[in-house]
Tab-separated table of C-alpha atoms in Angstrom:
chain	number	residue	atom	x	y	z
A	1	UNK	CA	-105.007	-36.889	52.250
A	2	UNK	CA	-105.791	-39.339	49.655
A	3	UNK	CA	-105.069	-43.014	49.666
A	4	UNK	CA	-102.550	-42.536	46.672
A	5	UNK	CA	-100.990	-40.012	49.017
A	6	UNK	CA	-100.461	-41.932	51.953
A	7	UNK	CA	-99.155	-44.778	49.962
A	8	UNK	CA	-96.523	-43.068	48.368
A	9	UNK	CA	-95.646	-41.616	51.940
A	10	UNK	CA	-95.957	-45.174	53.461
A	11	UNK	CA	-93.150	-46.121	50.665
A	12	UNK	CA	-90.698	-43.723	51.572
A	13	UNK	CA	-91.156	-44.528	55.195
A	14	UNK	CA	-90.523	-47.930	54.620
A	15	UNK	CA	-87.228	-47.254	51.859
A	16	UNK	CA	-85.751	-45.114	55.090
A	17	UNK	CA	-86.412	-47.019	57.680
A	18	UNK	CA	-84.779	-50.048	55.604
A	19	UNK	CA	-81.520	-47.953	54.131
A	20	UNK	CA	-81.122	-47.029	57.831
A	21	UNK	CA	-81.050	-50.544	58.748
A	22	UNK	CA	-78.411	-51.453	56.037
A	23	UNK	CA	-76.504	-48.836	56.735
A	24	UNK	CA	-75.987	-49.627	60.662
A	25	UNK	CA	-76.060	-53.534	59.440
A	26	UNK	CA	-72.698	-53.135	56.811
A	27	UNK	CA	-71.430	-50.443	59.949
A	28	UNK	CA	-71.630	-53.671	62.630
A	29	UNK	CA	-70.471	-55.976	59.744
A	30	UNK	CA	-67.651	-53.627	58.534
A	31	UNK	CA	-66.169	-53.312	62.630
A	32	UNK	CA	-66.448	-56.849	63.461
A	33	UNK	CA	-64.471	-57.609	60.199
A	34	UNK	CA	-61.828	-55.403	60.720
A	35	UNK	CA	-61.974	-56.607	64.488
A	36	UNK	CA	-61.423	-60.597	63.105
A	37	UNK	CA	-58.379	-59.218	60.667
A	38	UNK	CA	-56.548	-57.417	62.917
A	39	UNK	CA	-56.601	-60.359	65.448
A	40	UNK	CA	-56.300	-63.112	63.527
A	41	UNK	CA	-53.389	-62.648	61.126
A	42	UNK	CA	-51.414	-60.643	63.740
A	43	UNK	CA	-50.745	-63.993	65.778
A	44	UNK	CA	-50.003	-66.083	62.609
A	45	UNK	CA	-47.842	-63.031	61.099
A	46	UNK	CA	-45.919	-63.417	64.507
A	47	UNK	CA	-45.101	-67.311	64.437
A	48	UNK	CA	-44.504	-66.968	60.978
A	49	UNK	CA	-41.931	-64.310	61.868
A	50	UNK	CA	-40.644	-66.088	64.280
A	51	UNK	CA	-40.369	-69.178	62.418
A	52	UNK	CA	-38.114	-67.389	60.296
A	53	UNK	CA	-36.140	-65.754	63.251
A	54	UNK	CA	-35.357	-68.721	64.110
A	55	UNK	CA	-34.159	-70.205	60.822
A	56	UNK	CA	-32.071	-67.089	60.415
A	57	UNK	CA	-30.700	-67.546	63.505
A	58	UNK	CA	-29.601	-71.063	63.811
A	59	UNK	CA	-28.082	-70.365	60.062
A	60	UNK	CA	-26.225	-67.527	61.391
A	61	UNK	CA	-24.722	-69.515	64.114
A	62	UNK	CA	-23.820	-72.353	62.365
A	63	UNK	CA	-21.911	-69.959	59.823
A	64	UNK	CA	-20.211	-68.244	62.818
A	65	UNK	CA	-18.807	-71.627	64.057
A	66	UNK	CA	-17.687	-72.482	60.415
A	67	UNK	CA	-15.656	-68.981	60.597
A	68	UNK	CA	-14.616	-69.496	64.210
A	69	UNK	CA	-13.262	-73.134	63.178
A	70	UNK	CA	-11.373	-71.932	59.946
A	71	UNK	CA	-10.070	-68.760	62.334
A	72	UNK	CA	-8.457	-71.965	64.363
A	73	UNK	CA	-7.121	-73.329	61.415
A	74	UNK	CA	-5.220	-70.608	59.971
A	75	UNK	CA	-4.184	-69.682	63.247
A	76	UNK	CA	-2.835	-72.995	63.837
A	77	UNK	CA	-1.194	-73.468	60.034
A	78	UNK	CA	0.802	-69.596	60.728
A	79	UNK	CA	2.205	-70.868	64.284
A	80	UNK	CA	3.406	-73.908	63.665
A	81	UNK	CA	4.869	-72.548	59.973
A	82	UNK	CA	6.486	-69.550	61.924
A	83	UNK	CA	8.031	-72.242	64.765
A	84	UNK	CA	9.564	-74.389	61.939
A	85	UNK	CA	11.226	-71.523	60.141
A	86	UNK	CA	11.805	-69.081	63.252
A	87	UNK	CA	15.450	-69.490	64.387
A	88	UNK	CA	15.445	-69.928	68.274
A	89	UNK	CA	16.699	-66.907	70.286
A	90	UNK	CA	18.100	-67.163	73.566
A	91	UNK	CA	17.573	-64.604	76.045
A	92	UNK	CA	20.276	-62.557	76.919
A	93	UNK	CA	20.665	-61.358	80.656
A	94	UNK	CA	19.392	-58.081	81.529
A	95	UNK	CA	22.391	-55.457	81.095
A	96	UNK	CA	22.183	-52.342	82.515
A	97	UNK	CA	22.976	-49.317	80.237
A	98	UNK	CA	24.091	-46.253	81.361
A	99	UNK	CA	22.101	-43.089	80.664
């Protein structure tokens, strides 16, 4: 074999042996990174979703008390309208009616 030969082997040896070891380097970089995103975001995606929960849910309530108290309101506006113009009715003794 001649020296030209065994240097242009040599080069080809060294150009595998170093796309090998990019390859497997951008694999182990590539997993940890997808490793570090699926972690880290998931736990701030939850507090931030449940920071909003939260909001929705205290807004909710307060608008179901605002309903509730205008539900007392009207309530209280139609009885006391219907006992001011309601005539009083006095029971009548029970009768019994033959069948």
């Amino acid at each position: 074999m001649t020296e030209t030969g065994a240097l242009i082997m040599m080069a080809f040896v060294v150009t595998g042996a170093a796309y090998i070891v990019r390859v497997i380097t951008n694999a182990v970089l590539r997993h940890k990174e997808i490793d570090a995103r699926s972690e880290a975001p998931a736990g701030l995606v939850s507090d931030a979703r449940m920071a909003r929960l939260e909001v929705a849910v205290e807004s909710i309530a307060l608008e179901v008390e605002r309903i509730s108290e205008g539900q007392r309101f009207t309530t209280k506006l139609l009885n006391d309208a219907a006992q001011r113009t309601a005539p009083r009715l006095e029971w009548q003794k029970k009768q019994d009616t033959p069948h």
